mmCIF file of C-alpha atoms in Angstrom:
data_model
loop_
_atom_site.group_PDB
_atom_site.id
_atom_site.type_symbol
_atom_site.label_atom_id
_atom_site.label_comp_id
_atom_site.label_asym_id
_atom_site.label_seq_id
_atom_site.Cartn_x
_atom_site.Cartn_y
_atom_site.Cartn_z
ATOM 1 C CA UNK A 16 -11.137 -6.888 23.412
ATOM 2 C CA UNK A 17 -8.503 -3.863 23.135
ATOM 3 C CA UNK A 18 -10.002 -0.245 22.515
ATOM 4 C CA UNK A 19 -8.247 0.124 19.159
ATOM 5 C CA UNK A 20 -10.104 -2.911 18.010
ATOM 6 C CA UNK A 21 -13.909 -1.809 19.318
ATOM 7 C CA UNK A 22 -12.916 1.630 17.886
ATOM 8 C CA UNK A 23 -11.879 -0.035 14.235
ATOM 9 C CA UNK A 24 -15.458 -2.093 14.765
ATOM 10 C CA UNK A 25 -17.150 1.321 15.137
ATOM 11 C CA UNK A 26 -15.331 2.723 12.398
ATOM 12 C CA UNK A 27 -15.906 -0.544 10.267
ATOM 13 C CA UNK A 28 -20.312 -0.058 11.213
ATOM 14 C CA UNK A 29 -19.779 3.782 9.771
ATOM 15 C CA UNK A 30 -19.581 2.580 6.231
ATOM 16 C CA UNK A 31 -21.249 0.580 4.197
ATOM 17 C CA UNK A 32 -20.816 0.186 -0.309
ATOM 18 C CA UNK A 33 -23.291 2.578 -0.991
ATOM 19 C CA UNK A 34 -21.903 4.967 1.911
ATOM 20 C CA UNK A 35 -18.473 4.578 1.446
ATOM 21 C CA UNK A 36 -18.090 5.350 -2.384
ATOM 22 C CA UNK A 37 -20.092 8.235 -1.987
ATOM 23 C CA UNK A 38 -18.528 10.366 0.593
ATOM 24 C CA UNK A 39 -16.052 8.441 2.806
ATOM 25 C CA UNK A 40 -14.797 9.564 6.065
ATOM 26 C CA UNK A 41 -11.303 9.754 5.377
ATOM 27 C CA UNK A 42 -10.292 10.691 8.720
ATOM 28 C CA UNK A 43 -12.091 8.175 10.412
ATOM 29 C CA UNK A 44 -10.340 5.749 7.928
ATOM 30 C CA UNK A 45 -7.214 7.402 8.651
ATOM 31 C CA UNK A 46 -7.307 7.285 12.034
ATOM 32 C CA UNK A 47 -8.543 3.586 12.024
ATOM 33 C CA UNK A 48 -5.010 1.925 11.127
ATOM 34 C CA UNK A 49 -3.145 0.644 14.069
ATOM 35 C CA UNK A 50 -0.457 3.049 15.480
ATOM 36 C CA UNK A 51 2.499 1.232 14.394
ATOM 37 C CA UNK A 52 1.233 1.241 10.817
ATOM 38 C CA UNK A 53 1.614 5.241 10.500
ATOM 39 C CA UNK A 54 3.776 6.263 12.877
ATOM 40 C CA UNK A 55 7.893 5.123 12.943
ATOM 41 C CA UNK A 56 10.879 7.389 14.196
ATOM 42 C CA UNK A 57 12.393 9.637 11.784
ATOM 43 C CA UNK A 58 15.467 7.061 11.459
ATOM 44 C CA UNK A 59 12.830 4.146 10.241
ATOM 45 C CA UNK A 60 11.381 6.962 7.864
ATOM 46 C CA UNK A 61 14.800 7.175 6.426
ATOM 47 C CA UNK A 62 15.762 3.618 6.178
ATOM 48 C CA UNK A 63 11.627 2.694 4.741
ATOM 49 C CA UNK A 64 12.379 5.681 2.251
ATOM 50 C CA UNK A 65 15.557 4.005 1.025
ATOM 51 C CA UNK A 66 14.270 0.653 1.427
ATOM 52 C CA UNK A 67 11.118 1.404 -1.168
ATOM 53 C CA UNK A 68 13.606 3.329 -3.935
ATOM 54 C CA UNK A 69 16.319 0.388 -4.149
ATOM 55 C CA UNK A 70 13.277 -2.222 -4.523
ATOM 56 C CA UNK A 71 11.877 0.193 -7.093
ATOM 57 C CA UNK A 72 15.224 -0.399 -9.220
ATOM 58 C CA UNK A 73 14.296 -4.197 -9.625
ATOM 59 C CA UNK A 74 16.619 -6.197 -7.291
ATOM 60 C CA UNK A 75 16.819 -7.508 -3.939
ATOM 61 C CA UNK A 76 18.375 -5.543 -1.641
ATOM 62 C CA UNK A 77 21.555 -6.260 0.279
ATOM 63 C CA UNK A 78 21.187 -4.969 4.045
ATOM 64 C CA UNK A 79 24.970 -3.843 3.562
ATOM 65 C CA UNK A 80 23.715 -1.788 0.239
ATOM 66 C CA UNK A 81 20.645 -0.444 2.782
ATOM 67 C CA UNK A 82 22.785 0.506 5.258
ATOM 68 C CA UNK A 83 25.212 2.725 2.679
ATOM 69 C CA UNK A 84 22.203 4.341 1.466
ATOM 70 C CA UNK A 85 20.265 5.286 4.168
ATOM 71 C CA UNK A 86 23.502 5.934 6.380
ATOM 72 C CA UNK A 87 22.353 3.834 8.970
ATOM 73 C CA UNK A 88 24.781 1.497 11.038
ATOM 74 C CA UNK A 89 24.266 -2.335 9.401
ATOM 75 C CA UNK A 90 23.667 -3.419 12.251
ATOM 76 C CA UNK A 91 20.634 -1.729 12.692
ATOM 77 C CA UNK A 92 19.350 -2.330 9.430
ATOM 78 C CA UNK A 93 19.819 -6.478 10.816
ATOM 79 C CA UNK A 94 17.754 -5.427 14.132
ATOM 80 C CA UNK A 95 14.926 -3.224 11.828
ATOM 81 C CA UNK A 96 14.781 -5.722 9.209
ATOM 82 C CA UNK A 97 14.258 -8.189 11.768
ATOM 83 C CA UNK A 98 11.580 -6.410 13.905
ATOM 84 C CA UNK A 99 9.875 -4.345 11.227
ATOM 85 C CA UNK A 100 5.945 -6.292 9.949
ATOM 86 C CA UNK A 101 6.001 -7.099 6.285
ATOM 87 C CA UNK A 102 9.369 -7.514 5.187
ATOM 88 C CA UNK A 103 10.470 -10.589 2.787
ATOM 89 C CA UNK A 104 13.673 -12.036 2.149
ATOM 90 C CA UNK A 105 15.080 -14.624 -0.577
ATOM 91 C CA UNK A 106 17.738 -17.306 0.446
ATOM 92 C CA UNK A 107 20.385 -14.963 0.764
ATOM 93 C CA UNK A 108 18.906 -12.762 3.053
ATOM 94 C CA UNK A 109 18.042 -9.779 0.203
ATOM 95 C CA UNK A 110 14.860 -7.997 0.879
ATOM 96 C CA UNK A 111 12.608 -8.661 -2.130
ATOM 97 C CA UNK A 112 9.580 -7.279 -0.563
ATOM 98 C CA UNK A 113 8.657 -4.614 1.829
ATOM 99 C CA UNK A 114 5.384 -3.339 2.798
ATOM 100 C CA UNK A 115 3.122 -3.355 -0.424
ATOM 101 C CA UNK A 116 5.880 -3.668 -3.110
ATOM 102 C CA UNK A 117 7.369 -6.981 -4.125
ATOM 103 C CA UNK A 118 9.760 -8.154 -7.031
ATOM 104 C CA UNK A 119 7.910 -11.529 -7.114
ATOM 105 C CA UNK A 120 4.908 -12.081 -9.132
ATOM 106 C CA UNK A 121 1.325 -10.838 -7.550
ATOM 107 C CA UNK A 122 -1.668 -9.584 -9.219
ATOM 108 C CA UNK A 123 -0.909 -5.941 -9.736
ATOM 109 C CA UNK A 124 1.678 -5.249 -12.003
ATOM 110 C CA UNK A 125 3.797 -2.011 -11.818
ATOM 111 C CA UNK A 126 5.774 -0.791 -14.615
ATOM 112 C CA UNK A 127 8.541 1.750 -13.088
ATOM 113 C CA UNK A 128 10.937 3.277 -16.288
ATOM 114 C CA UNK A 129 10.364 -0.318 -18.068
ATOM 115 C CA UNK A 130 10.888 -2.188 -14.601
ATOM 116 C CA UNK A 131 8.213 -4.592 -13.702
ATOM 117 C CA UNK A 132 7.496 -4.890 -9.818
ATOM 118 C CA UNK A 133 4.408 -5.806 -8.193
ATOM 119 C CA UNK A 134 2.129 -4.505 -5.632
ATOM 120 C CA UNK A 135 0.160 -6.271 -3.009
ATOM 121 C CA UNK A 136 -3.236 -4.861 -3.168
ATOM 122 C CA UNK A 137 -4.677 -2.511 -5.435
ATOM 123 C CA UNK A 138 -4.264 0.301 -2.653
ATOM 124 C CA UNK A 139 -0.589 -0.232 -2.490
ATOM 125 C CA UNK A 140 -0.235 1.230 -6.119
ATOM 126 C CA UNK A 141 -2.216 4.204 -5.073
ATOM 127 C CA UNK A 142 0.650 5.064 -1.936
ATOM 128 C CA UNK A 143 3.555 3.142 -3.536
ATOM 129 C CA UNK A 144 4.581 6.166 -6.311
ATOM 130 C CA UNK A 145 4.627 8.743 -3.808
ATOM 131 C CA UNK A 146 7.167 6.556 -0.797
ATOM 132 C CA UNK A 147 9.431 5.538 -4.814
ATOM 133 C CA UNK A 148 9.515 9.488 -6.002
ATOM 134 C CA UNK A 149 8.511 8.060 -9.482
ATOM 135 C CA UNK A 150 5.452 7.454 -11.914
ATOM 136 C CA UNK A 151 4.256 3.801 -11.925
ATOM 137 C CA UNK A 152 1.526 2.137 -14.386
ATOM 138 C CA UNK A 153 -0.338 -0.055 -12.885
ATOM 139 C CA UNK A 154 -1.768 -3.239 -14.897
ATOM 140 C CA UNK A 155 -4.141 -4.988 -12.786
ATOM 141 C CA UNK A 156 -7.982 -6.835 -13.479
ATOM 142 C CA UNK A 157 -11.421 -6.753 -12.208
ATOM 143 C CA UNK A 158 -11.785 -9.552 -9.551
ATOM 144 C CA UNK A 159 -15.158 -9.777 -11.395
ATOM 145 C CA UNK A 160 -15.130 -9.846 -14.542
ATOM 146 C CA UNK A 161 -11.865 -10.212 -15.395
ATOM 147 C CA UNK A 162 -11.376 -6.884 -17.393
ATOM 148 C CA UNK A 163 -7.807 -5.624 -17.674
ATOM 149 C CA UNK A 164 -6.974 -2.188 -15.552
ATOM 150 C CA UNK A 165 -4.967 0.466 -16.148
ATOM 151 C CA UNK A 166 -3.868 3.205 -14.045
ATOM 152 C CA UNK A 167 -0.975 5.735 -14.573
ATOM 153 C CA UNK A 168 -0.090 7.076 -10.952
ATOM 154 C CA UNK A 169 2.415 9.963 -10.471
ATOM 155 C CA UNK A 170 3.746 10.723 -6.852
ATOM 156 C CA UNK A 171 0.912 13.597 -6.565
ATOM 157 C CA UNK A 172 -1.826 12.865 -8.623
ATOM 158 C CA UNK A 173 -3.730 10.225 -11.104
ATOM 159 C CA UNK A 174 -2.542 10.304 -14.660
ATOM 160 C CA UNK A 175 -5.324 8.045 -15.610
ATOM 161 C CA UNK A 176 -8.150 5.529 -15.089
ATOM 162 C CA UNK A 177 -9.228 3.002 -17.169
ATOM 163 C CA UNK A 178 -11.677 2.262 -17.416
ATOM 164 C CA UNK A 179 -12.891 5.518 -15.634
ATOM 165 C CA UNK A 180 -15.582 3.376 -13.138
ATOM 166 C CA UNK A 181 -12.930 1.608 -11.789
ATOM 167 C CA UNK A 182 -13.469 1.615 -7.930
ATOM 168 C CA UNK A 183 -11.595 -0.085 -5.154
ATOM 169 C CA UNK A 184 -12.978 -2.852 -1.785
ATOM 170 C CA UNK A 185 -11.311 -1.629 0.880
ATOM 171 C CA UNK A 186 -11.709 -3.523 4.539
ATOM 172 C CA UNK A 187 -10.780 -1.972 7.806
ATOM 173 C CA UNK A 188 -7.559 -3.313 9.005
ATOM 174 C CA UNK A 189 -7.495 -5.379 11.706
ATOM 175 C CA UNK A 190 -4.587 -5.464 14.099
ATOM 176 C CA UNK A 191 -3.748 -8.860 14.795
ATOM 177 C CA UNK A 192 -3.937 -10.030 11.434
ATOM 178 C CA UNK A 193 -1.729 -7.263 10.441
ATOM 179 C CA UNK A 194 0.862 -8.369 12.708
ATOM 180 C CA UNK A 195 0.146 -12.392 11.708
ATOM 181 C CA UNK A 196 0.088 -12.297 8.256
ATOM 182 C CA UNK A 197 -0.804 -8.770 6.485
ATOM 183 C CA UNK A 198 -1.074 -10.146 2.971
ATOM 184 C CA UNK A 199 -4.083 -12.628 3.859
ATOM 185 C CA UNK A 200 -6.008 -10.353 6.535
ATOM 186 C CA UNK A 201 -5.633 -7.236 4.698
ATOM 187 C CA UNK A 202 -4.268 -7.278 1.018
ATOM 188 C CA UNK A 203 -6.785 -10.068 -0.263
ATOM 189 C CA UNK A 204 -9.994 -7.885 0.649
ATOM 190 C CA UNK A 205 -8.586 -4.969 -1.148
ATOM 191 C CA UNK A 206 -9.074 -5.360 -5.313
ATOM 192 C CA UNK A 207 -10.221 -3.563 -8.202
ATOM 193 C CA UNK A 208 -13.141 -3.412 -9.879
ATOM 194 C CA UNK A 209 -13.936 -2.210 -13.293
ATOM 195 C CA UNK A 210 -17.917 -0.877 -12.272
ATOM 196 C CA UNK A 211 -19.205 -0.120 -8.935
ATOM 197 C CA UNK A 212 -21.986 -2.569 -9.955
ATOM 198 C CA UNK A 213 -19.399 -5.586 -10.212
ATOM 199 C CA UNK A 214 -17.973 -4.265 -6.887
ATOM 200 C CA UNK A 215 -21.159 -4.346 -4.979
ATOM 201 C CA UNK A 216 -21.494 -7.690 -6.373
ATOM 202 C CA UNK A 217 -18.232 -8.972 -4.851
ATOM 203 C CA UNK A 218 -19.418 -7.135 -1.439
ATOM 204 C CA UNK A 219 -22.814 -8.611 -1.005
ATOM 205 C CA UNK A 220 -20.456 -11.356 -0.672
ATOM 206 C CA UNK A 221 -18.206 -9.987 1.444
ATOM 207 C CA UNK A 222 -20.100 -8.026 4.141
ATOM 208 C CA UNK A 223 -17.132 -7.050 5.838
ATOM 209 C CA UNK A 224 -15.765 -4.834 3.004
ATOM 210 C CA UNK A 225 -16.834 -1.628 1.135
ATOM 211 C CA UNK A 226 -16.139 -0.049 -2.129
ATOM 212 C CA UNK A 227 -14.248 3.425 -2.443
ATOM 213 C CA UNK A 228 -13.459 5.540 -5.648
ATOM 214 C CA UNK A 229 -10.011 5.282 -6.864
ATOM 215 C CA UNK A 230 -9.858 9.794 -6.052
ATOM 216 C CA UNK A 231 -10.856 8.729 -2.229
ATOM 217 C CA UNK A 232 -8.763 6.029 -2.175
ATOM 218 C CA UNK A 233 -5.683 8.059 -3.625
ATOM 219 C CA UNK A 234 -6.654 10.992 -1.530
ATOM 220 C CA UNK A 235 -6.628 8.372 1.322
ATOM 221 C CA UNK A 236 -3.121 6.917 0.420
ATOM 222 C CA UNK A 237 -1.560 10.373 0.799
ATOM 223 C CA UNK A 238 -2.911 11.039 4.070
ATOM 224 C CA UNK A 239 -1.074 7.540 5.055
ATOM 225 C CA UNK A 240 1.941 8.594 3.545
ATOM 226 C CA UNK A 241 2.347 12.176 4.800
ATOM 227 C CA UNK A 242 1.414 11.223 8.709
ATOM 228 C CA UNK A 243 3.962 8.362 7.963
ATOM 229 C CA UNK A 244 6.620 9.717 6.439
ATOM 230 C CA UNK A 245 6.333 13.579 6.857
ATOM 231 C CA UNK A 246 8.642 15.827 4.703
ATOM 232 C CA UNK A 247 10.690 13.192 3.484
ATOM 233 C CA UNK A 248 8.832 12.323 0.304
ATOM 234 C CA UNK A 249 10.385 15.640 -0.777
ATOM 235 C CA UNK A 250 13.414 14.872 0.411
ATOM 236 C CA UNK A 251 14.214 11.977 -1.491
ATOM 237 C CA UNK A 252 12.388 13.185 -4.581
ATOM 238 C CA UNK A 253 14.673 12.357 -6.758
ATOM 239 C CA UNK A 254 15.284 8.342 -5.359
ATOM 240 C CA UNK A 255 18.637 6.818 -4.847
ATOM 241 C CA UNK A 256 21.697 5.460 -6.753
#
């Protein structure tokens, strides 16, 4: 058993629903995710950066059109592309999905300036309009009850909440499933719900998992993002052509 996994178990023991939504330990959250999820060189930062805006605009992305915009060699983009966890292609070898944000259909809709694009889990469309420089509304549904959800997310805040007891599972992430298949291991443990109630419902099911307000969770997000991708969300503010 490796040390990063005993120390996620330890982390994992920390919380429980009750515990969790309360008053979180961010840091310890934080500082649960493998390595290789928050830390890349400052090239990958670039090319992730770039990456996330051209899949914001709605189609796949070419890894010639990549390479222009993120001035990095295409052959690098090939070797990146090829290495990097959670990446998706289409038949001709366009990205169409890349680390939380997809163009094909999933449960959480995002609405970018009349673009609809999809997120993962409902945490991806707390980080997502930060790493895209834009405002996204989310339309997602209780895994509950059913009840439609609405967030409006700007790249530093939370526009709005409805309804305003929404609350978020959230599952520590495990390492190997990560790197086998992030989507299944991570992504489907990680919903919204429109009442803390309905989400301790879905947890008393799901031992494994806790519930955490949509503020922690955002707060959360940001402390991914910066430690991930420091001082270039301001740099590419205002997204690419």
């Amino acid at each position: 058993m490796t040390t990063g996994f005993i120390y996620c178990q330890k982390v994992q023991n920390m919380f429980t629903h009750t515990t969790a939504l309360d008053s979180p330990d961010l840091d310890a959250l934080l500082n649960a995710f493998p390595e290789e999820f928050v830390k890349i060189s400052p090239k990958e930062q670039a090319m992730a950066i770039a990456l996330y805006r051209l899949l914001a605009l709605g189609e796949s992305v070419s890894h010639q059109h990549l390479a222009e915009v993120s001035s990095t060699p295409v052959a690098e983009v090939h070797r990146l592309l090829g290495q990097w966890l959670g990446v998706y292609h289409d038949d001709a070898e366009n990205v169409t999905g890349f680390w939380g944000l997809a163009l094909g259909e999933m449960p959480h809709k995002l609405l970018i300036d009349g673009r609809e694009l999809y997120a993962w889990c409902a945490w991806d469309t707390l980080f997502l309009p930060a790493l895209i420089g834009n405002t996204v509304q989310v339309i997602s549904q209780c895994t509950q009850s059913g009840k439609e959800i609405q967030l409006i997310i700007d790249p530093e805040h939370i526009a709005s909440v409805y309804p305003e007891t929404t609350v978020l599972s959230f599952v520590m992430p495990d390492e190997n499933g990560i790197r086998e298949d992030v989507i299944n291991s991570f992504c489907h443990s990680v919903l919204f719900f429109a009442t803390s109630e309905l989400g301790e419902q879905w947890v008393a099911e799901h031992p494994e998992n806790f519930l955490i307000s949509v503020e922690n969770a955002f707060e959360l997000a940001q402390m991914i993002n910066h430690r991930k991708f420091p001082g270039l969300m301001t740099q590419y503010r205002n997204g690419v052509s």
